[in-house]
Amino acid sequence: MMVNIRVNGKQYKKDIEPRLLLVNFLRDELNLTGTHIGCDTSNCGACTVLMDGKSVKSCTVLAMQANNHEITTIEHEDPELDAIKDAYVEEQGLQCGFCTPGMIIESFYLLKNAGDKEVDDDYIKKNLRGNLCRCTGYRSIIDSIKKANKNIKEREEIHVSR
Amino acid sequence: MYLDRFVNGTGQYIDDLKFPNMLYMSVVRSPYAHARIKTVSGGLNALEIKGFYNMKNDDNAEPIFAIDEVRYVGQPVAAVFSENRYESEDLIEGVDVDYEPINDAVTTIEASLKSKPIFGLKNNILSTTETGKTFDESEVKYDIKVKDTIDIGRVLANPMETRGIIADYRNGVLHIYVSSQSIHRLKNYFVKSLSQFGISEKNIVVHHVDTGGAFGLKAAMYPEYIAACYASMKYKKPVKWIETRTEHINSAHGGRGIRADITVYAKNDGEITGLDGDVYIDNGAYYVDTASDDLGNVIHLMTGPYKIEKAHLYGHYVLTNKSLNGWYRGAGKPEAGIVMERMIDLLADKLNMDMAEIRLKNAIDAPFKSPLGLEFKTPAKSLLEDALKYFDYEKKAKEKNVGIALFMLDQDAAPGETCRLIVKGGIIHVYFGGDVHGQGHELFARSILNKELGVEEDKVILELPDTEILKEGVGTWGSRSAIIHGSALIKAAELLRKDAIKKFGKYDKDILLNNEFDELYYYKVDYNEYTPNFNMVTSDPHDPDSIKIYSYYDIGKKLNEKNIMGQIEGGAIQAISEVLCETIRYSEDGQVLTTNITDSGLLTADKIPEFHTKLVENPSGFTDMAKGVAESPSTGIPIALARSIEVQLKTRINKFPIDRLELFNRVL
């Protein structure tokens, strides 16, 4: 079947098998291999992407369900996403790196949707429960997200003052 | 640098690699824990490959594909191939296997010891080994003896990236790309396992790729790897196998799985005079070489930091209808510490002694040759005194929620490690013999070369080696990465400097970077380093946010503090889950009840503890002066956490995981 899926701002029209999972569409059809497969059972979150701005586990979404929707992956170019990536590097919020793209996309999501809530340990922990990491013990990931939040906020303030 | 590559999603993990005409392999696996195979038709199976993979060809070696019998759920029976990933899984349905189930499976050490022989031996013990000298009770001075059985359940590595391989036979050479801790160790296995198919050492090249965690799992050999290699040679196409998480849970080799029946002899003042007993390892269904490291570590290290004059242990390899034993973070070292410390706490309770006092009484205060055969050069008593004081144990102990742990960290320094430095195009390309899978080798490679050679850190790149560019190498495991790779790197950097002076009359970084150099150094070491370390844990078993971890670790020299903290924090969460809930569960008839990675017991971000860490720097004798760290949390934290829970519940804890849902508010 034909699908039209917008990925990271670019429109893709592809003829796919109805059973094709979104994660395989991204990895195999579009060669966007930053999104990883950790468990196939929507437990680990390594495959987390955004669909119309909402975080989903792409190993349990069919590509055809994404037809006419917009997907955001780790390969997306965005200053806020870059700020999060920088914070992960500075805080060493990763070791083997396999869960990292999913973690960063989830971080992007939870920072964007914090609203009036304070981005503290509790808020981050609660919103990160769908993403497993076997290496870091999460401490450095939480610190990375806090740092990213601070950096993004500071940059926004600079923009406003200008 | 790896950090940039990984945050941008541009890492090249094994499943990210694609070759033209590549076939995907899917594996047909046994649904039974024990059954006879009457017939098998379809796919690649034992009718074509009637061979073994684990370098031992006797009745208890595991075949590549099951021959006439299956012994565990998940055992490979056949493989199917397609250029389409989904289609290769569909083809599994087309393989017809006629099983005759045998209803005698054993899935625990106890059940196996009680059962009639079911593996063709006189009993279900594959073999028995021992350490120390046997002694008679009359030869030991004691007032009291305490006995207990400590059970430590199976724990699976469960790295976020499962196992995976691409075998690519091209132009008469088999290129193997594999998610690995040691391409050199694997090459050795490949050479021995593939010789039966007519390929020799000189035609096998193993390539390291970005590796998404390993924890011991990815230093071992597996039947699927050999099947993929065979298929690539047969079909003359690249063959990729990526393990699903379900396959991982059913079939990947599992660590821990120990039962220890121990007796400790002591005087009334708390002095331990003897220790003996039997240790059993859950070996799984076939011979596996990793088990001798796991069990060996338990029965050599058990007396650890204590001055015990007499000790003797039997170690038994017990066959069960489960996937095979494998390594998991610490590989027997945590088990040794857990058993010893559980016994010493039991003794303290019987003698009504304080847990710190009894450890101080027995801790070695001078170099000591242990009765189990190890030589400890670094005394443990002074470190224990310092740690207790640093964390104000005396005051905290009054809260009656404290557990402590003293242990010897065994760092697998021997036999050393290789490092090759190639300077080309203004960059120093670093190749290490041990393959990084999350330890951040590149961080210390950059800082060490910056210090040793004066080059900017961004002129240093850690490359992924293969067995051609680096002919020899050892591996990344056993708390050895920083100590042994750092030292090899410093020595290789010395060669670079000398070479530059020889060729150009003097050294400076521009001379180095503007020219081409190629140096190889094998840093040889013939001993392991043993370092005493300490943990304390406080908790409230009814409050999920209550766990506080106190670590007092001698790390020799800090190469990168954030990196060290990451190892401690990561080890801590694994340690907590091992105590509370993490294991692979089986029904009595051998079905795997754990269905996914969450069921395995891995903890999420909301379960992290509070950390109080003191890093002590007593330099090691290695060139970079570092000591290991990664297996310390795996050893010390389970011990101290179990004790912290025990003193509050007033219930003896001798089984891991504790598996009581009421603990920590049922949140785990």
PDB file of C-alpha atoms in Angstrom, chain B residues 29-189:
ATOM      1  CA  ARG B  29      13.969 -23.035  18.533  1.00  0.00           C
ATOM      2  CA  SER B  30      12.817 -25.751  20.846  1.00  0.00           C
ATOM      3  CA  PRO B  31       9.505 -25.164  22.640  1.00  0.00           C
ATOM      4  CA  TYR B  32      10.365 -27.993  25.072  1.00  0.00           C
ATOM      5  CA  ALA B  33      12.797 -28.157  27.977  1.00  0.00           C
ATOM      6  CA  HIS B  34      13.563 -31.795  27.188  1.00  0.00           C
ATOM      7  CA  ALA B  35      12.423 -33.770  24.170  1.00  0.00           C
ATOM      8  CA  ARG B  36      13.587 -36.244  21.585  1.00  0.00           C
ATOM      9  CA  ILE B  37      13.585 -35.046  18.006  1.00  0.00           C
ATOM     10  CA  LYS B  38      12.043 -37.746  15.848  1.00  0.00           C
ATOM     11  CA  THR B  39      12.362 -35.840  12.587  1.00  0.00           C
ATOM     12  CA  VAL B  40      13.244 -32.386  11.419  1.00  0.00           C
ATOM     13  CA  SER B  41      12.649 -31.154   7.907  1.00  0.00           C
ATOM     14  CA  GLY B  42      13.192 -27.757   6.384  1.00  0.00           C
ATOM     15  CA  GLY B  43      15.738 -25.021   6.940  1.00  0.00           C
ATOM     16  CA  LEU B  44      19.382 -25.516   7.758  1.00  0.00           C
ATOM     17  CA  ASN B  45      19.545 -28.147  10.500  1.00  0.00           C
ATOM     18  CA  ALA B  46      21.609 -30.917  12.069  1.00  0.00           C
ATOM     19  CA  LEU B  47      21.050 -33.196   9.094  1.00  0.00           C
ATOM     20  CA  GLU B  48      23.499 -30.933   7.268  1.00  0.00           C
ATOM     21  CA  ILE B  49      25.552 -29.481  10.126  1.00  0.00           C
ATOM     22  CA  LYS B  50      26.236 -32.148  12.681  1.00  0.00           C
ATOM     23  CA  GLY B  51      28.792 -30.255  14.700  1.00  0.00           C
ATOM     24  CA  PHE B  52      29.543 -28.466  17.948  1.00  0.00           C
ATOM     25  CA  TYR B  53      30.602 -24.916  18.676  1.00  0.00           C
ATOM     26  CA  ASN B  54      32.056 -24.733  22.150  1.00  0.00           C
ATOM     27  CA  MET B  55      35.463 -26.329  21.470  1.00  0.00           C
ATOM     28  CA  LYS B  56      34.675 -29.545  23.243  1.00  0.00           C
ATOM     29  CA  ASN B  57      33.434 -32.577  21.388  1.00  0.00           C
ATOM     30  CA  ASP B  58      31.982 -34.932  23.901  1.00  0.00           C
ATOM     31  CA  ASP B  59      28.520 -36.041  24.939  1.00  0.00           C
ATOM     32  CA  ASN B  60      27.831 -32.861  26.850  1.00  0.00           C
ATOM     33  CA  ALA B  61      28.921 -30.249  24.319  1.00  0.00           C
ATOM     34  CA  GLU B  62      26.085 -28.262  22.790  1.00  0.00           C
ATOM     35  CA  PRO B  63      25.601 -28.867  19.075  1.00  0.00           C
ATOM     36  CA  ILE B  64      25.176 -25.923  16.697  1.00  0.00           C
ATOM     37  CA  PHE B  65      21.736 -27.293  15.878  1.00  0.00           C
ATOM     38  CA  ALA B  66      20.079 -29.844  18.165  1.00  0.00           C
ATOM     39  CA  ILE B  67      21.010 -33.421  17.293  1.00  0.00           C
ATOM     40  CA  ASP B  68      18.267 -35.986  18.111  1.00  0.00           C
ATOM     41  CA  GLU B  69      17.420 -34.234  21.392  1.00  0.00           C
ATOM     42  CA  VAL B  70      16.664 -30.786  22.825  1.00  0.00           C
ATOM     43  CA  ARG B  71      17.578 -29.936  26.381  1.00  0.00           C
ATOM     44  CA  TYR B  72      16.174 -26.460  26.947  1.00  0.00           C
ATOM     45  CA  VAL B  73      13.476 -24.099  25.728  1.00  0.00           C
ATOM     46  CA  GLY B  74      15.009 -21.876  23.092  1.00  0.00           C
ATOM     47  CA  GLN B  75      17.684 -24.308  21.896  1.00  0.00           C
ATOM     48  CA  PRO B  76      18.442 -23.793  18.176  1.00  0.00           C
ATOM     49  CA  VAL B  77      17.041 -26.579  16.010  1.00  0.00           C
ATOM     50  CA  ALA B  78      17.238 -25.049  12.526  1.00  0.00           C
ATOM     51  CA  ALA B  79      17.753 -21.745  10.727  1.00  0.00           C
ATOM     52  CA  VAL B  80      15.994 -20.128   7.785  1.00  0.00           C
ATOM     53  CA  PHE B  81      17.119 -17.320   5.505  1.00  0.00           C
ATOM     54  CA  SER B  82      15.633 -14.593   3.368  1.00  0.00           C
ATOM     55  CA  GLU B  83      16.671 -11.276   1.907  1.00  0.00           C
ATOM     56  CA  ASN B  84      13.623  -9.830   3.662  1.00  0.00           C
ATOM     57  CA  ARG B  85      13.721  -9.602   7.459  1.00  0.00           C
ATOM     58  CA  TYR B  86       9.998 -10.270   7.893  1.00  0.00           C
ATOM     59  CA  GLU B  87       9.985 -13.113   5.426  1.00  0.00           C
ATOM     60  CA  SER B  88      12.813 -14.895   7.213  1.00  0.00           C
ATOM     61  CA  GLU B  89      10.651 -14.950  10.352  1.00  0.00           C
ATOM     62  CA  ASP B  90       7.712 -16.265   8.292  1.00  0.00           C
ATOM     63  CA  LEU B  91       9.879 -19.139   7.079  1.00  0.00           C
ATOM     64  CA  ILE B  92      10.183 -20.458  10.645  1.00  0.00           C
ATOM     65  CA  GLU B  93       6.635 -21.783  10.244  1.00  0.00           C
ATOM     66  CA  GLY B  94       7.743 -23.895   7.299  1.00  0.00           C
ATOM     67  CA  VAL B  95      10.197 -25.984   9.321  1.00  0.00           C
ATOM     68  CA  ASP B  96       8.629 -29.173  10.560  1.00  0.00           C
ATOM     69  CA  VAL B  97      10.026 -30.653  13.762  1.00  0.00           C
ATOM     70  CA  ASP B  98       8.477 -33.754  15.288  1.00  0.00           C
ATOM     71  CA  TYR B  99       9.240 -33.726  19.013  1.00  0.00           C
ATOM     72  CA  GLU B 100       8.607 -36.436  21.575  1.00  0.00           C
ATOM     73  CA  PRO B 101       8.523 -34.567  24.898  1.00  0.00           C
ATOM     74  CA  ILE B 102      10.271 -36.114  27.899  1.00  0.00           C
ATOM     75  CA  ASN B 103       8.628 -34.972  31.100  1.00  0.00           C
ATOM     76  CA  ASP B 104      11.644 -34.969  33.394  1.00  0.00           C
ATOM     77  CA  ALA B 105      13.033 -31.440  33.076  1.00  0.00           C
ATOM     78  CA  VAL B 106      14.912 -29.924  36.007  1.00  0.00           C
ATOM     79  CA  THR B 107      15.227 -26.153  36.292  1.00  0.00           C
ATOM     80  CA  THR B 108      16.809 -25.587  39.692  1.00  0.00           C
ATOM     81  CA  ILE B 109      20.020 -26.828  41.276  1.00  0.00           C
ATOM     82  CA  GLU B 110      17.970 -28.543  44.008  1.00  0.00           C
ATOM     83  CA  ALA B 111      15.715 -30.324  41.536  1.00  0.00           C
ATOM     84  CA  SER B 112      18.675 -31.436  39.468  1.00  0.00           C
ATOM     85  CA  LEU B 113      20.538 -32.827  42.489  1.00  0.00           C
ATOM     86  CA  LYS B 114      17.435 -34.763  43.579  1.00  0.00           C
ATOM     87  CA  SER B 115      16.462 -35.993  40.120  1.00  0.00           C
ATOM     88  CA  LYS B 116      17.374 -39.274  38.484  1.00  0.00           C
ATOM     89  CA  PRO B 117      20.196 -38.877  35.949  1.00  0.00           C
ATOM     90  CA  ILE B 118      18.801 -37.281  32.782  1.00  0.00           C
ATOM     91  CA  PHE B 119      21.917 -36.138  30.915  1.00  0.00           C
ATOM     92  CA  GLY B 120      23.551 -39.501  30.339  1.00  0.00           C
ATOM     93  CA  LEU B 121      25.869 -39.282  33.337  1.00  0.00           C
ATOM     94  CA  LYS B 122      25.805 -41.165  36.631  1.00  0.00           C
ATOM     95  CA  ASN B 123      24.167 -38.112  38.218  1.00  0.00           C
ATOM     96  CA  ASN B 124      23.340 -34.615  37.000  1.00  0.00           C
ATOM     97  CA  ILE B 125      26.656 -33.124  38.097  1.00  0.00           C
ATOM     98  CA  LEU B 126      28.834 -32.555  35.052  1.00  0.00           C
ATOM     99  CA  SER B 127      32.040 -32.304  37.087  1.00  0.00           C
ATOM    100  CA  THR B 128      33.432 -31.234  40.444  1.00  0.00           C
ATOM    101  CA  THR B 129      36.454 -29.145  41.329  1.00  0.00           C
ATOM    102  CA  GLU B 130      37.907 -27.871  44.612  1.00  0.00           C
ATOM    103  CA  THR B 131      40.039 -25.170  46.210  1.00  0.00           C
ATOM    104  CA  GLY B 132      42.047 -25.202  49.432  1.00  0.00           C
ATOM    105  CA  LYS B 133      42.872 -28.223  51.546  1.00  0.00           C
ATOM    106  CA  THR B 134      40.233 -30.366  53.205  1.00  0.00           C
ATOM    107  CA  PHE B 135      40.354 -30.240  56.966  1.00  0.00           C
ATOM    108  CA  ASP B 136      38.737 -32.067  59.808  1.00  0.00           C
ATOM    109  CA  GLU B 137      36.733 -30.194  62.434  1.00  0.00           C
ATOM    110  CA  SER B 138      39.201 -31.375  65.039  1.00  0.00           C
ATOM    111  CA  GLU B 139      41.984 -29.442  63.260  1.00  0.00           C
ATOM    112  CA  VAL B 140      40.188 -26.110  63.720  1.00  0.00           C
ATOM    113  CA  LYS B 141      39.943 -24.195  66.968  1.00  0.00           C
ATOM    114  CA  TYR B 142      36.373 -23.013  67.271  1.00  0.00           C
ATOM    115  CA  ASP B 143      33.680 -22.269  69.822  1.00  0.00           C
ATOM    116  CA  ILE B 144      30.851 -21.857  67.373  1.00  0.00           C
ATOM    117  CA  LYS B 145      30.036 -22.935  63.870  1.00  0.00           C
ATOM    118  CA  VAL B 146      27.353 -21.437  61.676  1.00  0.00           C
ATOM    119  CA  LYS B 147      25.858 -23.020  58.596  1.00  0.00           C
ATOM    120  CA  ASP B 148      23.620 -21.711  55.887  1.00  0.00           C
ATOM    121  CA  THR B 149      22.636 -22.109  52.262  1.00  0.00           C
ATOM    122  CA  ILE B 150      22.853 -18.998  50.101  1.00  0.00           C
ATOM    123  CA  ASP B 151      20.964 -18.983  46.816  1.00  0.00           C
ATOM    124  CA  ILE B 152      21.686 -16.461  44.096  1.00  0.00           C
ATOM    125  CA  GLY B 153      19.304 -16.595  41.149  1.00  0.00           C
ATOM    126  CA  ARG B 154      20.139 -16.468  37.465  1.00  0.00           C
ATOM    127  CA  VAL B 155      20.549 -12.956  36.071  1.00  0.00           C
ATOM    128  CA  LEU B 156      20.670 -12.278  32.361  1.00  0.00           C
ATOM    129  CA  ALA B 157      22.897  -9.580  30.887  1.00  0.00           C
ATOM    130  CA  ASN B 158      20.031  -7.936  28.975  1.00  0.00           C
ATOM    131  CA  PRO B 159      22.139  -5.224  27.333  1.00  0.00           C
ATOM    132  CA  MET B 160      19.932  -2.746  25.465  1.00  0.00           C
ATOM    133  CA  GLU B 161      21.365  -4.111  22.226  1.00  0.00           C
ATOM    134  CA  THR B 162      20.869  -7.856  21.920  1.00  0.00           C
ATOM    135  CA  ARG B 163      23.401 -10.208  20.309  1.00  0.00           C
ATOM    136  CA  GLY B 164      24.044  -9.752  16.622  1.00  0.00           C
ATOM    137  CA  ILE B 165      26.402 -10.749  13.841  1.00  0.00           C
ATOM    138  CA  ILE B 166      27.010 -10.416  10.127  1.00  0.00           C
ATOM    139  CA  ALA B 167      29.088 -13.126   8.489  1.00  0.00           C
ATOM    140  CA  ASP B 168      30.329 -12.127   5.039  1.00  0.00           C
ATOM    141  CA  TYR B 169      32.272 -14.711   3.069  1.00  0.00           C
ATOM    142  CA  ARG B 170      33.870 -12.905   0.156  1.00  0.00           C
ATOM    143  CA  ASN B 171      36.871 -13.737  -2.024  1.00  0.00           C
ATOM    144  CA  GLY B 172      37.719 -16.756   0.087  1.00  0.00           C
ATOM    145  CA  VAL B 173      37.864 -14.773   3.335  1.00  0.00           C
ATOM    146  CA  LEU B 174      35.197 -14.895   6.039  1.00  0.00           C
ATOM    147  CA  HIS B 175      34.661 -11.404   7.429  1.00  0.00           C
ATOM    148  CA  ILE B 176      32.762 -11.458  10.696  1.00  0.00           C
ATOM    149  CA  TYR B 177      31.229  -8.264  12.097  1.00  0.00           C
ATOM    150  CA  VAL B 178      30.028  -8.795  15.619  1.00  0.00           C
ATOM    151  CA  SER B 179      28.754  -6.894  18.634  1.00  0.00           C
ATOM    152  CA  SER B 180      31.561  -7.843  20.980  1.00  0.00           C
ATOM    153  CA  GLN B 181      33.780  -7.271  23.997  1.00  0.00           C
ATOM    154  CA  SER B 182      36.707  -9.057  22.392  1.00  0.00           C
ATOM    155  CA  ILE B 183      37.100  -9.760  18.705  1.00  0.00           C
ATOM    156  CA  HIS B 184      40.301 -11.636  19.509  1.00  0.00           C
ATOM    157  CA  ARG B 185      38.701 -14.008  21.954  1.00  0.00           C
ATOM    158  CA  LEU B 186      35.875 -14.564  19.486  1.00  0.00           C
ATOM    159  CA  LYS B 187      38.312 -15.124  16.637  1.00  0.00           C
ATOM    160  CA  ASN B 188      39.947 -17.871  18.642  1.00  0.00           C
ATOM    161  CA  TYR B 189      36.534 -19.508  19.086  1.00  0.00           C
TER     162      TYR B 189
END
